[in-house]
XYZ file of C-alpha atoms in Angstrom:
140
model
C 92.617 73.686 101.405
C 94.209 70.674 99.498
C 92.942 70.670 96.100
C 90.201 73.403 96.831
C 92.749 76.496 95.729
C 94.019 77.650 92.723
C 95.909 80.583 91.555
C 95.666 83.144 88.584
C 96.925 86.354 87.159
C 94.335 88.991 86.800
C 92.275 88.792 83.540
C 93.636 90.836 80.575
C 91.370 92.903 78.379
C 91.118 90.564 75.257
C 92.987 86.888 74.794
C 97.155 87.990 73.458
C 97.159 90.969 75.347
C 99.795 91.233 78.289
C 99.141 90.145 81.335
C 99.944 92.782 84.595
C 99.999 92.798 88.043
C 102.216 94.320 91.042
C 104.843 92.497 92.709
C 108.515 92.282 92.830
C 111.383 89.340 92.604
C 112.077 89.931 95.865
C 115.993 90.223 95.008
C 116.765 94.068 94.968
C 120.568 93.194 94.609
C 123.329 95.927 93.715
C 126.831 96.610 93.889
C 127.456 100.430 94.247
C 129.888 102.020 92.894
C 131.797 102.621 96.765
C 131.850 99.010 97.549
C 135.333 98.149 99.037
C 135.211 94.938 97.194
C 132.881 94.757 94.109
C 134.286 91.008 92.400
C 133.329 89.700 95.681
C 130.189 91.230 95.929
C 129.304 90.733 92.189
C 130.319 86.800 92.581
C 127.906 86.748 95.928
C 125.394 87.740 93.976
C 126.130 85.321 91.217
C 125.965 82.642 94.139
C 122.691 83.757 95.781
C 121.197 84.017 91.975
C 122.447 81.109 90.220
C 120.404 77.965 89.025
C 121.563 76.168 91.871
C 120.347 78.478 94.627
C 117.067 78.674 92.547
C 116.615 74.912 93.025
C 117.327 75.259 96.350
C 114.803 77.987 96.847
C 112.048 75.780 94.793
C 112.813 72.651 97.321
C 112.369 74.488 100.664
C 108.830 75.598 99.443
C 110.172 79.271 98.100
C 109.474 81.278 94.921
C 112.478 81.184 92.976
C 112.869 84.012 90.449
C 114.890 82.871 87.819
C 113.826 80.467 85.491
C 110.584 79.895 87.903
C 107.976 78.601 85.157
C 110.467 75.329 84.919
C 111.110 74.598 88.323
C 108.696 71.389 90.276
C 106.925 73.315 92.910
C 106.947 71.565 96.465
C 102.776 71.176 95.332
C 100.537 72.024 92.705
C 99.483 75.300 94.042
C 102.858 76.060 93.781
C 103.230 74.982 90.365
C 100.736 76.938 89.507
C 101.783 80.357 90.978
C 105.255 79.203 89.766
C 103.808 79.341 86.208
C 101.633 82.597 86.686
C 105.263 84.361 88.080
C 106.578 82.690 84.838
C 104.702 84.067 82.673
C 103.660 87.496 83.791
C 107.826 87.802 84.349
C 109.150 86.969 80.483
C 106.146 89.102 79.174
C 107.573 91.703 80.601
C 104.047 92.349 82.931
C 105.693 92.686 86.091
C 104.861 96.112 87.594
C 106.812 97.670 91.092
C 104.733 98.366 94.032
C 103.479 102.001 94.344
C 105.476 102.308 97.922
C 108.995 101.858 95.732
C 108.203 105.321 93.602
C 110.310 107.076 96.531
C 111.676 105.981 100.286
C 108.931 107.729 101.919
C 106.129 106.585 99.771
C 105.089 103.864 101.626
C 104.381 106.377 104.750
C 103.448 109.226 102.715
C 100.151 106.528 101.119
C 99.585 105.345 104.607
C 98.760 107.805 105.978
C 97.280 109.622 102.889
C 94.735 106.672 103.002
C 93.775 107.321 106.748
C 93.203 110.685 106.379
C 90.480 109.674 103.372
C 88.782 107.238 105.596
C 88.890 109.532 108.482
C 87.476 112.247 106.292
C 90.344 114.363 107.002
C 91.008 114.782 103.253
C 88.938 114.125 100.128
C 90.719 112.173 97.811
C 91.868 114.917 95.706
C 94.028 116.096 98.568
C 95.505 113.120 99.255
C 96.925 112.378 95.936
C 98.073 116.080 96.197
C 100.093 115.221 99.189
C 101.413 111.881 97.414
C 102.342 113.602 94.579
C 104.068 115.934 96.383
C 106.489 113.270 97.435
C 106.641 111.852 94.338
C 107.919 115.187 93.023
C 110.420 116.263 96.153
C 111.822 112.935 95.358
C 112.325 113.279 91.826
C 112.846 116.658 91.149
C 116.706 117.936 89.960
């Protein structure tokens, strides 16, 4: 598509408001509190996170997630969703997908969705059944 594509975060309400939309950085890193060896660990993830891996995301053609709204794209599309991810990131706009509320979710909305369009369920019954995963996997 060349120069016949662009990219854009969704519109907000009124100009200085937020901007929001799903999506994740894609680097769901943790040490827990059993690792055998969490320096190591801790300094892997340093590595894998540091401004030199996220240059050497940017020049293979990947999204890096740090500091992305300064880094040269491999092409201007990709400046431009760099930017978006930029901005939508530091102003604090970045909301998780609805599949990470619990480890089932993504299943549990699947198939909650099917049922709809099979007219199994009416919607009202469907959210019933997502909410009761929501609160299994939250409750105390």
């Amino acid at each position: 598509m060349k120069d016949d594509v662009g990219f854009m975060l969704p519109p907000v309400e009124k100009e200085g408001d937020t901007p929001v939309t799903t999506g994740g950085s894609g680097l769901p890193f943790a040490v827990t509190s059993k690792a055998e060896n969490p320096d190591a660990a801790a300094a892997y993830i340093d590595f894998i996170t540091n401004d030199d891996a996220m240059d050497v995301l940017a020049e293979n053609g990947n999204m890096p997630v740090v500091g992305t709204a300064e880094r040269k794209a491999a092409d201007p599309l990709g400046d431009e969703i760099f930017a978006a991810f930029g901005e939508v990131s530091e102003k604090d706009g970045l909301t998780p997908y609805l599949d990470w509320a619990t480890p089932t979710m993504g299943d549990t909305m699947g198939a909650g969705l099917q049922d709809m369009l099979a007219g199994k369920k009416d919607p009202k019954a469907a959210m019933e059944t997502i909410e009761a995963d929501y609160a299994e996997f939250t409750k105390e």
